[in-house]
Coordinates of C-alpha atoms in Angstrom, one line a residue:
M1 CA 145.0 -173.4 37.0
R2 CA 144.6 -170.0 35.5
T3 CA 143.1 -171.4 32.3
F4 CA 140.6 -173.4 34.4
V5 CA 139.4 -170.2 36.2
I6 CA 139.1 -168.3 32.9
R7 CA 137.0 -171.1 31.4
S8 CA 134.9 -171.4 34.5
I9 CA 134.2 -167.6 34.4
T10 CA 133.4 -167.8 30.6
R11 CA 131.0 -170.7 31.2
L12 CA 129.3 -168.9 34.0
S13 CA 129.0 -165.8 31.8
L14 CA 127.5 -167.9 29.0
I15 CA 125.0 -169.5 31.4
A16 CA 124.0 -166.1 32.8
L17 CA 123.5 -164.7 29.2
I18 CA 121.4 -167.7 28.2
A19 CA 119.3 -167.4 31.4
L20 CA 118.8 -163.6 30.8
S21 CA 118.0 -164.0 27.1
G22 CA 115.6 -166.9 27.8
S23 CA 113.6 -164.7 30.2
T24 CA 113.2 -161.9 27.7
L25 CA 112.3 -164.0 24.7
I26 CA 109.4 -165.9 26.3
P27 CA 106.2 -165.5 24.2
K28 CA 103.0 -164.4 25.7
N29 CA 101.4 -167.8 25.9
T30 CA 104.4 -169.2 27.8
W31 CA 104.3 -166.2 30.2
A32 CA 100.7 -167.1 31.1
Q33 CA 101.9 -170.6 32.1
D34 CA 104.8 -169.4 34.1
A35 CA 104.2 -169.5 37.9
S36 CA 105.2 -165.9 38.3
F37 CA 102.4 -164.9 36.0
E38 CA 99.7 -167.1 37.3
C39 CA 96.6 -165.1 36.6
G40 CA 93.8 -167.1 38.3
T41 CA 90.9 -164.8 38.9
V42 CA 91.9 -161.3 37.9
D43 CA 89.7 -158.5 39.3
A44 CA 89.6 -154.8 38.3
Q45 CA 91.7 -153.8 41.3
M46 CA 94.5 -156.2 40.4
K47 CA 94.5 -155.0 36.8
A48 CA 94.6 -151.4 37.9
R49 CA 97.5 -152.1 40.3
Y50 CA 99.8 -153.8 37.8
Y51 CA 98.9 -151.3 35.1
S52 CA 99.6 -148.4 37.4
L53 CA 103.0 -149.9 38.6
Y54 CA 104.2 -150.5 35.0
Y55 CA 102.8 -147.3 33.6
E56 CA 104.6 -145.0 36.2
D57 CA 107.9 -146.7 35.4
Y58 CA 107.2 -146.6 31.7
R59 CA 106.4 -142.9 31.8
N60 CA 109.7 -142.3 33.7
E61 CA 111.6 -144.5 31.2
N62 CA 112.6 -146.8 34.0
W63 CA 112.6 -149.8 31.6
P64 CA 114.0 -152.5 33.9
S65 CA 111.5 -151.7 36.6
S66 CA 108.5 -151.6 34.2
I67 CA 109.1 -154.9 32.4
N68 CA 107.8 -157.4 35.0
N69 CA 104.5 -155.6 35.7
L70 CA 104.0 -155.0 32.0
R71 CA 104.6 -158.7 31.4
W72 CA 101.9 -159.5 33.9
I73 CA 99.5 -157.2 32.1
I74 CA 100.4 -158.8 28.7
A75 CA 99.8 -162.3 30.2
C76 CA 96.7 -161.6 32.3
A77 CA 95.0 -158.4 30.9
P78 CA 96.4 -157.4 27.6
E79 CA 93.3 -155.3 26.7
Y80 CA 93.4 -153.2 29.9
P81 CA 92.5 -150.4 30.2
R82 CA 90.8 -149.4 26.9
N83 CA 90.6 -152.7 24.9
D84 CA 93.3 -151.7 22.5
D85 CA 96.9 -152.6 21.6
R86 CA 98.7 -150.0 23.7
N87 CA 100.3 -152.5 26.1
Y88 CA 101.9 -154.4 23.2
E89 CA 103.1 -151.1 21.7
R90 CA 104.6 -150.2 25.0
L91 CA 106.2 -153.6 25.4
A92 CA 108.1 -153.1 22.2
R93 CA 109.1 -149.7 23.4
V94 CA 110.4 -151.1 26.7
Y95 CA 112.5 -153.6 24.9
R96 CA 113.9 -150.9 22.7
G97 CA 114.6 -148.8 25.7
L98 CA 116.4 -151.7 27.4
A99 CA 118.5 -152.2 24.3
E100 CA 119.4 -148.5 24.2
T101 CA 120.5 -148.5 27.8
T102 CA 122.6 -151.6 28.0
D103 CA 126.3 -151.7 27.4
D104 CA 126.4 -155.4 26.5
A105 CA 126.2 -156.0 22.8
A106 CA 124.7 -159.5 23.2
M107 CA 121.9 -158.2 25.5
T108 CA 121.2 -155.4 23.0
R109 CA 120.6 -158.0 20.4
V110 CA 118.4 -160.0 22.7
Y111 CA 116.3 -157.0 23.6
L112 CA 116.0 -155.9 19.9
D113 CA 115.0 -159.4 19.0
S114 CA 112.4 -159.4 21.7
A115 CA 111.0 -156.2 20.3
L116 CA 110.8 -157.7 16.9
Q117 CA 109.0 -160.7 18.3
V118 CA 106.4 -158.4 19.8
Y119 CA 105.8 -156.9 16.4
D120 CA 105.6 -160.3 14.8
T121 CA 103.1 -161.8 17.3
A122 CA 101.1 -158.9 18.6
V123 CA 98.2 -159.1 16.1
S124 CA 97.5 -162.8 16.6
L125 CA 97.9 -162.7 20.4
L126 CA 95.6 -159.6 20.6
S127 CA 93.0 -161.3 18.4
E128 CA 93.1 -164.3 20.7
A129 CA 92.4 -161.9 23.6
G130 CA 89.5 -160.4 21.8
V131 CA 91.3 -157.1 20.9
E132 CA 91.2 -155.7 17.4
A133 CA 94.6 -154.8 16.0
D134 CA 95.3 -153.6 12.5
P135 CA 97.9 -155.9 10.8
F136 CA 98.9 -153.1 8.5
D137 CA 99.7 -150.7 11.4
W138 CA 101.8 -153.3 13.1
T139 CA 103.7 -154.1 9.9
F140 CA 104.3 -150.5 9.3
E141 CA 105.5 -149.9 12.8
K142 CA 107.8 -152.9 12.5
G143 CA 109.3 -151.3 9.4
R144 CA 109.9 -148.0 11.2
F145 CA 111.5 -149.9 14.1
I146 CA 113.8 -151.7 11.8
Q147 CA 114.8 -148.5 10.0
S148 CA 115.7 -146.7 13.3

């Protein structure tokens, strides 16, 4: 009986880890299709609200609280507010912050991998959104991220 309970707990832990890691590794184009990030018609007030919510938490280094509003911005208004790549830069920083604050080694790897994915996909996703991003700068920043 004891072995069964331990295996059940291990299975539940594995399922929880897979569920958490899946939610952090979703690329931008999949977020846009997710019901929780249904953009529809996005007006300036909605952009400002989500930006303000994520930015306050970002400035206060409240990474877990900032991630959902930042994901909405990435999915629905990646260029907001100044038509540049700052939101993707901040997304990578949030993932790094999450990795630094978690005690779980597996989640640390998930968050760091998510940050690397941001560095790998930012230029192409930003160009799809009509935002210029310098591939050299992103490659350089990825190298600095890997070194740290």
